[in-house]
Tab-separated table of C-alpha atoms in Angstrom:
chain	number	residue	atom	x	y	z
A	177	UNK	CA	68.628	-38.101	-30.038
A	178	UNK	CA	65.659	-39.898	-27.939
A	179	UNK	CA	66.163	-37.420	-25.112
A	180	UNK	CA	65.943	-34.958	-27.813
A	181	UNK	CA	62.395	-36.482	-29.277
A	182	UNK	CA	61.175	-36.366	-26.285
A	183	UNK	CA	61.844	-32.336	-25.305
A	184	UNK	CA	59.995	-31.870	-28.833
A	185	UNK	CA	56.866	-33.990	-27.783
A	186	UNK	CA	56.459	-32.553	-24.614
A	187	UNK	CA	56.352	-29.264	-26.026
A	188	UNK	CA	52.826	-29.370	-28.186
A	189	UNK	CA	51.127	-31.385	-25.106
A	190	UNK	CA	52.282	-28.482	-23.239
A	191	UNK	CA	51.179	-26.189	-25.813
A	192	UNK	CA	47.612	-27.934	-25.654
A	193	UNK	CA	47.200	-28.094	-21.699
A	194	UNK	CA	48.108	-24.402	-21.663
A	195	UNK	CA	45.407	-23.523	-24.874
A	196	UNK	CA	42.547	-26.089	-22.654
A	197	UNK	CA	43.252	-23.700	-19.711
A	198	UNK	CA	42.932	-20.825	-21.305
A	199	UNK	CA	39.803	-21.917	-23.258
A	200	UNK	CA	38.325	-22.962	-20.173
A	201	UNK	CA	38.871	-20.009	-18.139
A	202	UNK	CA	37.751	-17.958	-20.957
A	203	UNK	CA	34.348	-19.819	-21.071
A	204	UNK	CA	34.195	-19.903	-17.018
A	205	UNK	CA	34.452	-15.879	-17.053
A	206	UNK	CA	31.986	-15.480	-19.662
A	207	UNK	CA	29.447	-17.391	-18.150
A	208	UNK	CA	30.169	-15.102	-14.584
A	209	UNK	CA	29.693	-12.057	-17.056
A	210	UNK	CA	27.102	-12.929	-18.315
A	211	UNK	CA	23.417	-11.161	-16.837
A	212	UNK	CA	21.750	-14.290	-15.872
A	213	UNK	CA	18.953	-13.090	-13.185
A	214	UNK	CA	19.488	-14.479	-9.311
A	215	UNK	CA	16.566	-16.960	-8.324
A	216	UNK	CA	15.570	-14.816	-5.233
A	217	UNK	CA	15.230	-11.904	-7.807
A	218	UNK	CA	11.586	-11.685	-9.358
A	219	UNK	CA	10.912	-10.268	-12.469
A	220	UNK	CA	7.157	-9.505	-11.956
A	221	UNK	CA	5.888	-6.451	-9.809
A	222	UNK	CA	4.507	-7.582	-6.455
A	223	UNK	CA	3.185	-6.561	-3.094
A	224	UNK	CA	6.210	-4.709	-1.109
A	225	UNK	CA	7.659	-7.005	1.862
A	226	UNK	CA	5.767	-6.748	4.994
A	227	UNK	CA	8.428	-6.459	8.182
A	228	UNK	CA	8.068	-7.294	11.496
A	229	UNK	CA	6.313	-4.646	12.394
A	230	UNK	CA	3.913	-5.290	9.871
A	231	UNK	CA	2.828	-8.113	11.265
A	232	UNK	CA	3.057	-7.133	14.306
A	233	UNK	CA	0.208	-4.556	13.396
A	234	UNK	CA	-1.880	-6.746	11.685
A	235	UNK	CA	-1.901	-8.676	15.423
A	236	UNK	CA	-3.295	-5.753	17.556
A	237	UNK	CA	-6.233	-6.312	19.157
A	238	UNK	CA	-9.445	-4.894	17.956
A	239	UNK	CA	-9.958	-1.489	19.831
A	240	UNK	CA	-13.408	-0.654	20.973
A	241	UNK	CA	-13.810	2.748	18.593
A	242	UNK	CA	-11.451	3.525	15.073
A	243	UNK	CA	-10.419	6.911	16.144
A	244	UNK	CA	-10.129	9.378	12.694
A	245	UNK	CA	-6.874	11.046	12.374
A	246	UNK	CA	-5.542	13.215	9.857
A	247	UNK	CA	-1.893	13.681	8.007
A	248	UNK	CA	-1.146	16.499	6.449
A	249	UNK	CA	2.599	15.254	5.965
A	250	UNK	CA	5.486	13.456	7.213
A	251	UNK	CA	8.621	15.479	5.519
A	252	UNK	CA	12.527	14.197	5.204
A	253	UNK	CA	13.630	16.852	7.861
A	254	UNK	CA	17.083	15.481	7.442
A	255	UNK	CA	18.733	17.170	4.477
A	256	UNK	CA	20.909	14.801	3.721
A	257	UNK	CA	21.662	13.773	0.262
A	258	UNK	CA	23.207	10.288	-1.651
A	259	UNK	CA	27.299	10.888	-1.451
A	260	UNK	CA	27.556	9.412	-4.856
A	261	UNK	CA	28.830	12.164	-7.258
A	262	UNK	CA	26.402	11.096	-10.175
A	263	UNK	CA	22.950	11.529	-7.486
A	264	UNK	CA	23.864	14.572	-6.151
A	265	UNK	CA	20.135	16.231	-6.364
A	266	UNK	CA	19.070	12.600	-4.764
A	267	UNK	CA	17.794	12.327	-0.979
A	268	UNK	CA	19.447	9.387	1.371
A	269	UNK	CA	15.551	9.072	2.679
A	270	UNK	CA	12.468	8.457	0.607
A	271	UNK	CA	9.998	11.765	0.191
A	272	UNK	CA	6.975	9.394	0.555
A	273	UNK	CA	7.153	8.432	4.104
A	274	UNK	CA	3.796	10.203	4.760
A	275	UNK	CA	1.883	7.538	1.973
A	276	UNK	CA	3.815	5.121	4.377
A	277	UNK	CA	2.605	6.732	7.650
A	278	UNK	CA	-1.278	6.918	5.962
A	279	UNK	CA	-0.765	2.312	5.018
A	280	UNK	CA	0.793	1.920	8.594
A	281	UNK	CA	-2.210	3.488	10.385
A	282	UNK	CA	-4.408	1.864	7.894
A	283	UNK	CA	-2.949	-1.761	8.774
A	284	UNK	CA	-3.113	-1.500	12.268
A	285	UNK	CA	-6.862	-1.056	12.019
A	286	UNK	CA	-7.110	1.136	15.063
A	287	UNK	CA	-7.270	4.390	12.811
A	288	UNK	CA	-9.308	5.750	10.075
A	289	UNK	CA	-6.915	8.088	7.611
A	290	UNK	CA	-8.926	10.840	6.049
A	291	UNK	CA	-7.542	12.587	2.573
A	292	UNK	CA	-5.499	15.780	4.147
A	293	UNK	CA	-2.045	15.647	1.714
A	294	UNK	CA	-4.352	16.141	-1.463
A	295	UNK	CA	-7.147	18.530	0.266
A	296	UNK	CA	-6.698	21.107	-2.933
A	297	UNK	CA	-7.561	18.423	-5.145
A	298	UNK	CA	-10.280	16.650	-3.300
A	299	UNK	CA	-12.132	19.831	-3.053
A	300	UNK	CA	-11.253	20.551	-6.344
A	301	UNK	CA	-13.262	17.011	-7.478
A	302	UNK	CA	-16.375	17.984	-5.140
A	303	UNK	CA	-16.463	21.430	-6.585
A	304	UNK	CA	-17.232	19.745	-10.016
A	305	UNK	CA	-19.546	17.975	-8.607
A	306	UNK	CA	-21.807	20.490	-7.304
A	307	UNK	CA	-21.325	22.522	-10.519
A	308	UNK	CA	-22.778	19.007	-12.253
A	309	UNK	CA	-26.294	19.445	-10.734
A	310	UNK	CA	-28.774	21.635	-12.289
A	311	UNK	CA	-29.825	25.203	-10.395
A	312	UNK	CA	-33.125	24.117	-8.462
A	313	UNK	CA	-36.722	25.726	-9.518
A	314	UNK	CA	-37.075	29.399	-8.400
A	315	UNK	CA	-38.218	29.575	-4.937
A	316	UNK	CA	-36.493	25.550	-3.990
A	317	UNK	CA	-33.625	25.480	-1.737
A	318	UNK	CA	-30.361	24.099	-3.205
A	319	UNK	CA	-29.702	20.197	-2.859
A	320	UNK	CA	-26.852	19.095	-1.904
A	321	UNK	CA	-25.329	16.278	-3.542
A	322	UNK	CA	-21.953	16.061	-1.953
A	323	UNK	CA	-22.085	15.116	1.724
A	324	UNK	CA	-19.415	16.561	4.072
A	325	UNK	CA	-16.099	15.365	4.486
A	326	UNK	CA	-15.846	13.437	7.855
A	327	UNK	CA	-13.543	15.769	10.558
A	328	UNK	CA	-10.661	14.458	12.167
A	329	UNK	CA	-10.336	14.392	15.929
A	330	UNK	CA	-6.652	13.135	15.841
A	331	UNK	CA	-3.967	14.686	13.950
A	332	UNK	CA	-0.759	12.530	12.938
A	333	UNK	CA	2.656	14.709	12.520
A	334	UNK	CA	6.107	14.504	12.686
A	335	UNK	CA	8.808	12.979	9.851
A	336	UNK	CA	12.229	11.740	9.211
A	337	UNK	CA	14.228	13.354	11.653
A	338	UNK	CA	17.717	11.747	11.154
A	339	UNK	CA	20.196	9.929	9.134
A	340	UNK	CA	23.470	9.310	9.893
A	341	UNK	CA	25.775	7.744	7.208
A	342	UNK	CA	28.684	4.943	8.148
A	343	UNK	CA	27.936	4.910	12.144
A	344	UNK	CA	29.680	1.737	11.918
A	345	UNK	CA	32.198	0.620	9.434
A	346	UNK	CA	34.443	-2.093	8.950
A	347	UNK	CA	36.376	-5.367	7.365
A	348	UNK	CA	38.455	-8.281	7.434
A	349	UNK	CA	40.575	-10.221	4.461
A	350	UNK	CA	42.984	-13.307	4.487
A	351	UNK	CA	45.019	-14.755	1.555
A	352	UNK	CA	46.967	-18.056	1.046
A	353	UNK	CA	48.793	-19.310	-1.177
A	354	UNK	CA	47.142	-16.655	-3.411
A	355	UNK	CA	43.597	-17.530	-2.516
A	356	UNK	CA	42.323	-14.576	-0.729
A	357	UNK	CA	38.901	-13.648	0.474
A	358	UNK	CA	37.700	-9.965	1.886
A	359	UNK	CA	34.838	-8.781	3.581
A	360	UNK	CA	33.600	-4.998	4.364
A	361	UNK	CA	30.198	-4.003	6.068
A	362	UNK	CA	28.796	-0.778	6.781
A	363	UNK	CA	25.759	0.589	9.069
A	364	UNK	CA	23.820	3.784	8.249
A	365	UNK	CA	20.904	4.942	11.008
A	366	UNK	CA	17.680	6.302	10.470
A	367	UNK	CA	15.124	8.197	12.869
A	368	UNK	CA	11.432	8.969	12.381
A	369	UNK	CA	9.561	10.856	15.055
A	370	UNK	CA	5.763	10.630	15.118
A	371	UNK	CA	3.342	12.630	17.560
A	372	UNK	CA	-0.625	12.656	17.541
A	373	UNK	CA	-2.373	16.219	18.323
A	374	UNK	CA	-5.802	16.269	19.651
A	375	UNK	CA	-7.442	18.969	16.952
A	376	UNK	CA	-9.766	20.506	19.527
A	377	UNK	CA	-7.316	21.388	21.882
A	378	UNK	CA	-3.837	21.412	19.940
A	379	UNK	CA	-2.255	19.834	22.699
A	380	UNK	CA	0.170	16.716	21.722
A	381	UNK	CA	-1.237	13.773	23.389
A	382	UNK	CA	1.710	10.922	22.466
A	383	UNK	CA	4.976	11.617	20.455
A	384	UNK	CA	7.609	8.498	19.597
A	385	UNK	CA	10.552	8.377	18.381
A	386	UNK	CA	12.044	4.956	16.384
A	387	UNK	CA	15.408	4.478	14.887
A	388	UNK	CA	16.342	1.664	12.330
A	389	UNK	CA	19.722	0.790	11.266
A	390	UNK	CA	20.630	0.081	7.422
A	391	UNK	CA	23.478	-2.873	6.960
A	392	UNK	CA	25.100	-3.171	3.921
A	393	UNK	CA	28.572	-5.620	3.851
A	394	UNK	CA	30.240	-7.045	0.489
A	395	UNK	CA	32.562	-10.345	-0.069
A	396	UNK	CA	34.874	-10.644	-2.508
A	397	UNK	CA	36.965	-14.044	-3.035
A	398	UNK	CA	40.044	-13.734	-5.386
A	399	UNK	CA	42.551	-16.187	-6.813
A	400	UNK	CA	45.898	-15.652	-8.128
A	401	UNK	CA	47.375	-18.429	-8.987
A	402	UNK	CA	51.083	-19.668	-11.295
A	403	UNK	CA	49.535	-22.038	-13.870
A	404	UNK	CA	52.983	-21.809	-15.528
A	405	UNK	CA	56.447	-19.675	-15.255
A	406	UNK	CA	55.284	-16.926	-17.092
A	407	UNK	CA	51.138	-17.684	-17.108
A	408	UNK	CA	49.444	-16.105	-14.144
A	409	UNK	CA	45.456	-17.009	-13.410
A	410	UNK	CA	43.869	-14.146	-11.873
A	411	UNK	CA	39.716	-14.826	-10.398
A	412	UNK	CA	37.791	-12.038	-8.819
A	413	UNK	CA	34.661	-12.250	-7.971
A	414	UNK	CA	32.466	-10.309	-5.702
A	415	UNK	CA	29.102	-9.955	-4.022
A	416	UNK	CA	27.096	-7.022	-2.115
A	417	UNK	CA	23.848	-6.828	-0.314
A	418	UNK	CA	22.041	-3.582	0.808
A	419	UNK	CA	19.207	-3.098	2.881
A	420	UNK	CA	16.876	-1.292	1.556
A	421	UNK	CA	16.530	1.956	2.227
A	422	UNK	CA	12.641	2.601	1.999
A	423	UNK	CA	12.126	-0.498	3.617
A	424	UNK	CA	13.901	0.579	6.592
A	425	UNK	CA	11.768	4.037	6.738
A	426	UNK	CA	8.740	1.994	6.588
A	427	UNK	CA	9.509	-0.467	9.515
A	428	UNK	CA	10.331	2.829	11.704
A	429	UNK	CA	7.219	3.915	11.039
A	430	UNK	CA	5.362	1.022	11.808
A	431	UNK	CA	7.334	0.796	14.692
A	432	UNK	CA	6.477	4.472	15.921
A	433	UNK	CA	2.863	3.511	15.483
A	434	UNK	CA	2.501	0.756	17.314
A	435	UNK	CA	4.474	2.499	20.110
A	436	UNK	CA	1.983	5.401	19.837
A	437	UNK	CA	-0.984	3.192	19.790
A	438	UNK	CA	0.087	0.906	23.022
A	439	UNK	CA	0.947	4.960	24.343
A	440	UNK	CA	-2.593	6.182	23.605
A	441	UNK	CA	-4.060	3.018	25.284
A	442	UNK	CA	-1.589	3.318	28.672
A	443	UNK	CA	-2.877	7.303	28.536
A	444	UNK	CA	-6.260	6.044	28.066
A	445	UNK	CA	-6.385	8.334	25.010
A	446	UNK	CA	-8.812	5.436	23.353
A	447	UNK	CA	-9.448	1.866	24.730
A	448	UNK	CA	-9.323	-1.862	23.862
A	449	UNK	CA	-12.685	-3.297	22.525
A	450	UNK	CA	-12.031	-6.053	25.268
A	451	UNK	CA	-10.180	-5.117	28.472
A	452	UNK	CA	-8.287	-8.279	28.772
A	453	UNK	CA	-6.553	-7.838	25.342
A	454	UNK	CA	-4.413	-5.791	27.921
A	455	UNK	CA	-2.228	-8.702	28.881
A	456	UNK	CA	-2.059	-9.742	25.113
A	457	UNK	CA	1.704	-10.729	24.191
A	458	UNK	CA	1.813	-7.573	21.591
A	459	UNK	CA	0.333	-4.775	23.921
A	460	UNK	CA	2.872	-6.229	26.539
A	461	UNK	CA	5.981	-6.619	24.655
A	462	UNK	CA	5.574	-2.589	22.809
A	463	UNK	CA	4.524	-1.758	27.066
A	464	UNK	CA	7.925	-3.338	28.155
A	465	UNK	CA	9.947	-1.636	25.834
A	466	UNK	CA	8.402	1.238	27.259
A	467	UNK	CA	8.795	1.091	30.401
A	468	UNK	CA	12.606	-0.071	29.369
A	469	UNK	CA	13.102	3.043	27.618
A	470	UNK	CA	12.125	5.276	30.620
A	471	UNK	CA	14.437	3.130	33.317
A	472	UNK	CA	17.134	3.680	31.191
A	473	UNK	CA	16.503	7.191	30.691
A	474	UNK	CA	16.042	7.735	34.848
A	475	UNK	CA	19.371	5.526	34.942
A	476	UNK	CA	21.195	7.594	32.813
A	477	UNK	CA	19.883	11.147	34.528
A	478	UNK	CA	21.224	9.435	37.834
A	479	UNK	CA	24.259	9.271	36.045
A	480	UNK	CA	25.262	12.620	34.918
A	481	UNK	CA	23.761	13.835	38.242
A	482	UNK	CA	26.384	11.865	39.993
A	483	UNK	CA	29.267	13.114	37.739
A	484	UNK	CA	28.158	16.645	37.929
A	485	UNK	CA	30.511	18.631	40.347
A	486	UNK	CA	29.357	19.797	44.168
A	487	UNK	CA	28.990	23.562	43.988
A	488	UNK	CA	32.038	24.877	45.954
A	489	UNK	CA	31.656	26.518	49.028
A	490	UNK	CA	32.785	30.144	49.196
C-alpha cells in the first residue's frame, strides 16, 4: 500500500517537472524569435564604411598638380545575375560603381572629377540659364553669364569585368551525444578593370586590374536531447554573415586607383609635389606589389615556355 502511495506521488511531481520544462523552453524559444535588433546593427543612416583602401587613399602624398579627369561610366560588364529564384531581374554587382569610381578619385585628392555621366542634364541647367538673361541693347554683343565647363585632360574608363560565384565552397559538422554544431562558408570573386586615356592623343596611358573576394560562412548549433521516454527537446539555432557585396566593388576600386596613381607616377604621367614622398611607406608598398605582379607574370611565361614542346626535326 506505501509502495503504492508512493508510485501515485511521484507521478504529479513528474507531471510538474515535465509542464516547468516545457514552459521554460517555450519562453526560451520565444525570446530567440523574437526581432530584438543586434547591438552592432544601427538603426540610424550613416556614412558608408571606409576600407583599407580608403584609408590608404586618404594617406597619399600631396602631388604637385590635381590632374582633371573625366568618367563617362564604369558599367557591370559581367552579366551575371542573383541565383535566387525570387531576384531574377537582380544583378550580382552594383550598377553604381562609376558614382564609386567618381568618390575614389575624389578621396585620393590627386584628381579633379568633372560632371561627364549627367552631361545632357548639366547642359540642360546652363541652357536655362542663358535663356534667364535678357537680349542685350541693339548693336551690344551678347554677355555671357555661364562660364565654360573646365576640359578634361585625363579620361577614366573601364568597369566590372568579372564575377565568379562559389570559387570556393565548403563545411564541417560534429555531433555528440545529440549536441551537434555545423559550419558552411562560401567565396564569390569580383574583378574591376580601370584604365586612364590621355584625351589629346587617345592613347591609354595606365590600365589595372583588382580582384576582391566575397566570404560568406554560416554556424548552426543544434540540440536533440531525451528529456523523458517519449519527450524529445529539439534546439536549432543558426547564424550567417555576408560580406557585402557593394562594399567589396568599392574596395576594388579604390584599390585599382591607387595602383593607377603609384602607375602614373612610376610612368611619370604626373609627379609628387615633393620628390622624397617617393620612398613614402604607401607609394612603396602599391610599387612592390607591382613589381610582384610582373615577376610573377615573367615566372610564369618561363614556365609554359619550358613545358612547351621542341619543334621536331623533319
Amino acid at each position: 500500500m506505501n509502495a503504492l502511495r508512493g508510485i501515485h506521488a511521484t507521478r504529479p511531481a513528474r507531471q510538474r517537472r515535465l509542464a516547468y520544462m516545457a514552459v521554460s523552453a517555450t519562453l526560451l524559444l520565444g525570446a530567440c524569435a523574437a526581432p530584438q535588433t543586434p547591438s552592432h546593427v544601427y538603426n540610424a543612416a550613416r556614412l558608408t564604411p571606409a576600407t583599407p583602401s580608403t584609408n590608404d587613399l586618404l594617406k597619399l602624398p600631396p602631388p604637385a598638380k590635381k590632374v582633371v579627369v573625366a568618367v563617362y561610366g564604369f558599367r557591370d560588364q559581367t552579366g551575371q545575375y542573383k541565383p535566387s529564384p525570387d531576384s531574377s531581374f537582380s544583378t550580382s554587382v552594383t550598377q553604381g560603381a562609376a558614382s564609386m569610381l567618381i568618390k575614389a578619385l575624389n578621396d585620393s585628392h590627386w584628381f579633379i572629377p568633372v560632371e561627364r555621366e549627367g552631361l545632357q542634364e548639366l547642359l540642360t541647367e546652363r541652357r536655362i540659364i542663358r535663356a534667364e538673361v535678357p537680349p542685350p541693347p541693339k548693336g551690344q554683343p551678347a554677355v555671357n553669364n555661364v562660364p565654360a565647363l573646365i576640359p578634361a585632360t585625363i579620361m577614366m574608363g573601364g568597369g566590372i569585368v568579372a564575377y565568379e560565384s562559389n570559387v570556393r565552397t565548403g563545411g564541417a559538422g560534429a555531433a555528440f551525444l545529440g549536441i551537434g554544431l555545423s559550419t558552411q562558408y562560401r567565396v564569390d570573386q569580383v574583378t574591376v578593370n580601370l584604365r586612364s586615356i590621355d584625351v589629346d592623343t587617345g592613347r591609354i596611358l595606365q590600365s589595372v586590374s583588382t580582384t576582391k573576394t566575397i566570404f560568406s560562412y554560416e554556424i548552426n548549433p543544434s540540440l536533440y536531447k531525451f528529456v523523458n521516454f517519449k519527450d524529445l527537446l529539439q534546439i536549432e539555432a543558426g547564424v550567417s554573415n555576408n560580406e557585402p557585396g557593394q562594399l567589396c566593388v568599392k574596395e576594388a576600386i579604390e584599390a585599382a586607383v591607387l595602383h593607377l596613381t603609384v602607375q602614373g607616377l612610376k610612368d611619370h604621367t604626373w609627379a609628387l609635389k615633393n620628390p622624397k614622398d617617393w620612398d613614402s611607406p604607401i607609394i612603396q608598398h602599391y610599387l612592390k606589389a607591382e613589381n610582384t605582379y610582373g615577376l610573377t607574370a615573367a615566372q610564369a611565361a618561363k614556365v609554359m615556355a619550358a613545358q612547351q614542346p621542341a619543334p621536331s626535326e623533319n
